[in-house]
Short mmCIF file of C-alpha atoms in Angstrom, two decimals:
data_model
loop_
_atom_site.label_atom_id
_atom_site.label_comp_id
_atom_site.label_asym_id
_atom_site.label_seq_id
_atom_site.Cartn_x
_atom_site.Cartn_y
_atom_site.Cartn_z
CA UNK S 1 -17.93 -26.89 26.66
CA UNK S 2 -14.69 -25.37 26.95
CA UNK S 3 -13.94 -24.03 23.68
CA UNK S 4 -17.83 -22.25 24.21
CA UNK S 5 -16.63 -20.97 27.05
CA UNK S 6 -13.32 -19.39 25.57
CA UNK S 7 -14.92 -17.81 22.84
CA UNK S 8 -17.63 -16.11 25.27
CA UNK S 9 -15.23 -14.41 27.83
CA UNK S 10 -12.63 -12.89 25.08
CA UNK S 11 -13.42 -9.70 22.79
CA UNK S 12 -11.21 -8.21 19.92
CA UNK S 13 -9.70 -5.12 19.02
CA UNK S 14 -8.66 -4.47 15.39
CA UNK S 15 -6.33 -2.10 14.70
CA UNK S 16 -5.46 -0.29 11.14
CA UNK S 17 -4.10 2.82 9.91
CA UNK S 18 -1.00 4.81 9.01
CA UNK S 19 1.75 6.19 10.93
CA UNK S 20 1.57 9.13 8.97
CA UNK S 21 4.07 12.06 9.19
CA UNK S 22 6.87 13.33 11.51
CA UNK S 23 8.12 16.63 12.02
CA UNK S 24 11.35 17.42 12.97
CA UNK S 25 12.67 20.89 12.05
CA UNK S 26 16.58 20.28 12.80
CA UNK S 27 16.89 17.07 10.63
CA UNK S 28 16.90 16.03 6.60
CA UNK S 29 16.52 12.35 6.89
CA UNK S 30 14.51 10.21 9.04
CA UNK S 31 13.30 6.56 9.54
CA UNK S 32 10.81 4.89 12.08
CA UNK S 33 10.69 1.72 13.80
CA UNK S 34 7.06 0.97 15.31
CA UNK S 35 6.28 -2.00 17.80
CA UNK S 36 3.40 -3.05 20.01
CA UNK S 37 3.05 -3.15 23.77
CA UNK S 38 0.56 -4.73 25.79
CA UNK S 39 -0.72 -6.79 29.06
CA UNK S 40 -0.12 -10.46 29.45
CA UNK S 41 -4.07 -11.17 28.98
CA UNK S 42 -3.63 -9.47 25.33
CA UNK S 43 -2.77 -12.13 22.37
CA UNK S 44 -1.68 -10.87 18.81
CA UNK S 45 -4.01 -13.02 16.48
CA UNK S 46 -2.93 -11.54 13.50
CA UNK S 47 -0.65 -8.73 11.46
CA UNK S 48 2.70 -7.26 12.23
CA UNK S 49 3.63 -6.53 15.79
CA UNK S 50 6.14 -4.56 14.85
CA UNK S 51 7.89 -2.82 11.56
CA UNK S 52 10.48 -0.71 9.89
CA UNK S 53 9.42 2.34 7.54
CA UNK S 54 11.84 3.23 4.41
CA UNK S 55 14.58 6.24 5.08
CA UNK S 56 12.25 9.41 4.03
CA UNK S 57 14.04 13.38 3.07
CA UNK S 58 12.03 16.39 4.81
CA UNK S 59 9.78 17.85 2.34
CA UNK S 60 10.40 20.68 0.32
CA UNK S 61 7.83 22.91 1.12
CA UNK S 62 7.04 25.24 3.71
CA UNK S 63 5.62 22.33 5.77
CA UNK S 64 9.12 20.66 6.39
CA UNK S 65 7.52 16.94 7.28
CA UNK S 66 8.73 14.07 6.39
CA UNK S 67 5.64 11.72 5.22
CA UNK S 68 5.95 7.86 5.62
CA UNK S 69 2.45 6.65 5.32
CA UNK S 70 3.85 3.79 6.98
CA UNK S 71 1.05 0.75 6.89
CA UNK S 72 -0.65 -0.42 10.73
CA UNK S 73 -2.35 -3.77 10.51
CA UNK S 74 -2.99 -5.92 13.95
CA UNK S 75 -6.29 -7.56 15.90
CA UNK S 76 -5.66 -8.81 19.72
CA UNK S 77 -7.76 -10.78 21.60
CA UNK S 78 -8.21 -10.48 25.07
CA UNK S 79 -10.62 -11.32 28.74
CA UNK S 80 -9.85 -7.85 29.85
CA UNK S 81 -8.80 -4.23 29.06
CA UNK S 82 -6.07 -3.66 31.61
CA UNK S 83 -2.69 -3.68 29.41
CA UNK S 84 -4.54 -1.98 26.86
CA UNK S 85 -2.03 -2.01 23.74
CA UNK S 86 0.25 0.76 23.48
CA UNK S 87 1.91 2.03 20.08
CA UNK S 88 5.47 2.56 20.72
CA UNK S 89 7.64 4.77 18.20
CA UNK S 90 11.21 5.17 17.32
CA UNK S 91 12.35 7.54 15.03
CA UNK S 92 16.23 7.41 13.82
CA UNK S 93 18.49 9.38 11.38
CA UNK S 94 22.03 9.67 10.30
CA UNK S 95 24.73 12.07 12.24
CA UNK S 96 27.69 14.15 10.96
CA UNK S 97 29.89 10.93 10.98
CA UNK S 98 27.15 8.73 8.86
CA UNK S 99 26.26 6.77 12.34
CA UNK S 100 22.31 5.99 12.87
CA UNK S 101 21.26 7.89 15.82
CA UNK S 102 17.82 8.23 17.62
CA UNK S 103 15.74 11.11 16.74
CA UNK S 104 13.05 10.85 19.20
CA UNK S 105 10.88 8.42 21.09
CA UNK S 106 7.15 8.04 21.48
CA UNK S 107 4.46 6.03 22.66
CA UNK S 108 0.71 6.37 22.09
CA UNK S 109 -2.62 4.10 23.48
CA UNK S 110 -4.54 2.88 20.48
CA UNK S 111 -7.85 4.80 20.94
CA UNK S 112 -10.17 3.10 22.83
CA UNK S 113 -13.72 3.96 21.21
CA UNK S 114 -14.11 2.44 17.70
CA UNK S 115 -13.55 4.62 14.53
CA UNK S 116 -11.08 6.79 13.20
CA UNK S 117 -8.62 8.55 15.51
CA UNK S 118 -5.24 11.16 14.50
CA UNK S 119 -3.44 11.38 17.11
CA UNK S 120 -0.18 13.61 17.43
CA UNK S 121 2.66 11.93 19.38
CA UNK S 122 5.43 14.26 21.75
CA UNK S 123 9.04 13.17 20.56
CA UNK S 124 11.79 13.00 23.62
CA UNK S 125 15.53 11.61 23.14
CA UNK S 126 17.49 10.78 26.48
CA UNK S 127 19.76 12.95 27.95
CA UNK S 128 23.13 12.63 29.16
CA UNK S 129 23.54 12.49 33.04
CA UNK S 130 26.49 15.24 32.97
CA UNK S 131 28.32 17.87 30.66
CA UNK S 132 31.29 15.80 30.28
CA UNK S 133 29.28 12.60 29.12
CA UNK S 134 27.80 14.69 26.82
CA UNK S 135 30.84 16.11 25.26
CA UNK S 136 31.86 12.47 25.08
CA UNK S 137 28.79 10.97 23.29
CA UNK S 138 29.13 14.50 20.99
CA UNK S 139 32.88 13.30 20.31
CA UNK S 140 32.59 9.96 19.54
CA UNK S 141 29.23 10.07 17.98
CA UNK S 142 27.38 7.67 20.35
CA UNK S 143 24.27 9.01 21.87
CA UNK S 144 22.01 7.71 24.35
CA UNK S 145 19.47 5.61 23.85
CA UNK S 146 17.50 2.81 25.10
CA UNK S 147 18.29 -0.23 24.78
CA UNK S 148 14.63 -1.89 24.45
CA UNK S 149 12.64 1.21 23.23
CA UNK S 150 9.58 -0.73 24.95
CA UNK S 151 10.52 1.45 28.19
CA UNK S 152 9.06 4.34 26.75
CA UNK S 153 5.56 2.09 26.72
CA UNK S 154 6.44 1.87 31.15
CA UNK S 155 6.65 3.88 34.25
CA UNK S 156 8.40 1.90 35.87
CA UNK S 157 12.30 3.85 35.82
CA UNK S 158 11.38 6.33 33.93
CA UNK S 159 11.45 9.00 36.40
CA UNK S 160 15.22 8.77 36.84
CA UNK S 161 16.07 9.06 33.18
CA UNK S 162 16.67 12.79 31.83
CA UNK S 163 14.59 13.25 28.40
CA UNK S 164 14.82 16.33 26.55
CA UNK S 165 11.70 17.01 23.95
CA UNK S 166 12.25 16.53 20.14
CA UNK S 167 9.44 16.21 17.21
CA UNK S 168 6.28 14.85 16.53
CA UNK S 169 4.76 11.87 14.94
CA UNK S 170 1.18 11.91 13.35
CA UNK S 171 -0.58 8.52 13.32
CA UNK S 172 -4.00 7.30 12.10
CA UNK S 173 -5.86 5.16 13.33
CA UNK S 174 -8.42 2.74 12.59
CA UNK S 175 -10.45 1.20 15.94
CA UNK S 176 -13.09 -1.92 15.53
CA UNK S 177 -13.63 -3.92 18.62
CA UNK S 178 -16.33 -6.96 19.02
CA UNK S 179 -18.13 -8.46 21.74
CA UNK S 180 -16.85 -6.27 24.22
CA UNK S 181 -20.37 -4.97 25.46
CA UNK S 182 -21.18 -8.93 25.68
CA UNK S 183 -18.85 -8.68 28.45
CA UNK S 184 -19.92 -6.48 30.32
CA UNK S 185 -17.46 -2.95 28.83
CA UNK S 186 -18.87 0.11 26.70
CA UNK S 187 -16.59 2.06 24.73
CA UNK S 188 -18.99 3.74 22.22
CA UNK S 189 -17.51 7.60 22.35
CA UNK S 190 -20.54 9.28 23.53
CA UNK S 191 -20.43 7.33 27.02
CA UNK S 192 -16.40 7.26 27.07
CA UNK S 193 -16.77 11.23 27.09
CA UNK S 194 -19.45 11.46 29.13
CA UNK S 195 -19.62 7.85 31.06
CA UNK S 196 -23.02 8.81 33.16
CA UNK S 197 -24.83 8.25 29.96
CA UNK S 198 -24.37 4.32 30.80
CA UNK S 199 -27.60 2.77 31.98
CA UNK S 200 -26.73 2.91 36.27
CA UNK S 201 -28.23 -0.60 35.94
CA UNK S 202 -27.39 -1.79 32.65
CA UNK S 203 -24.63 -4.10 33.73
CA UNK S 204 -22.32 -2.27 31.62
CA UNK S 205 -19.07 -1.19 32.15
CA UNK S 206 -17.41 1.86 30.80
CA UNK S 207 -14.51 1.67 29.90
CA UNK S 208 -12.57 5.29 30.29
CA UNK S 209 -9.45 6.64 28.61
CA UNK S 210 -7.18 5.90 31.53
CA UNK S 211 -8.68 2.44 32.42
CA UNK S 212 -5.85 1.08 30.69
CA UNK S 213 -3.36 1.60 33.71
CA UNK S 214 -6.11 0.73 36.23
CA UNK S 215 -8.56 -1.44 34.87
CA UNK S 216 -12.21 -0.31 34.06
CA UNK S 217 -14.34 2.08 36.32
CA UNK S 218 -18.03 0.60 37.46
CA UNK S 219 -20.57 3.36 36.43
CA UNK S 220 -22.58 1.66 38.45
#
């Protein structure tokens, strides 16, 4: 009875793709870390969680990217969509002095409809609270940075913390959930960009883009 039970109130999202490209104009090298962030009803049942992508030169061409094509491969299993996962980025390179420094972070919802998604993801590095601990993190060749890059994935602190903008990532991604309209949630696209479509008395939930931070919207 119980194990019915668990199986009927949980629904998977599976997750694949590519992190893709980055551009970043000023720099010649780069590499990325990727992890995962999510709510405490979300369970990783299988792939990576997190990852490290090889050290990749800006291309040649008039494009000036640097291409990583840097393999995503994770289902979760949850009872609800509040937490929804989050993709969290960190790009890093080497300085005058041959020190690894950030480049940028990033963080990025996995898409909530199934399908394919790109998504292009806004770089920021922290900033130094005054000129003269700047000229001291320029002199000694130790910049700031976070030291759990899963804040960028939170509010919470965020708004005291001086950012300045830096790069983009390009990601890919692959979306299949199941037995989430058993329980009650639509995500198809059509009714995620226009949610009235939803039956008013279907029973169904819609799920919208920024139901993540709030949990899901009744259409009805």
């Amino acid at each position: 009875m119980a194990g019915g039970g668990l199986h009927s109130s949980v629904f998977l999202v599976m997750v694949s793709g590519q992190i893709e490209s980055a551009k970043f104009p000023e720099f010649d090298d780069l590499y990325c870390k990727y992890c995962f962030v999510y709510g405490q009803d979300w369970v990783v049942t299988s792939g990576w969680e997190e990852g490290l992508s090889q050290n990749t030169k800006k291309s040649l061409d008039k494009r000036q990217v640097f291409i990583f094509n840097f393999p995503l491969d994770i289902t979760f299993k949850s009872t609800s969509p509040f937490g929804w996962p989050q993709l969290v980025i960190s790009c890093y390179g080497l300085d005058f002095y041959g020190h690894d420094v950030v480049r940028g972070y990033g963080a990025v919802h996995v898409p909530i409809s199934p399908g394919s998604h790109t998504r292009e993801v806004p770089m920021f590095v922290p900033e130094s609270s005054s000129k003269f601990q700047k000229f001291m993190s320029w002199l000694f060749g130790r910049r700031p940075e976070f030291i759990d890059p899963k804040l960028v994935a939170q509010g919470e602190g965020r708004e005291v913390t001086r950012v300045r903008s830096q790069g983009t990532v390009k990601i890919k991604f692959s979306v299949v959930t199941r037995d989430m309209k058993k329980l009650g949630y639509d995500t198809e696209p059509a009714s995620v960009a226009i949610p009235h479509l939803a039956p008013v008395n279907s029973g169904i939930t819609t799920v919208r883009p920024d139901s993540h931070l709030h949990g899901p919207d009744s259409s009805a």
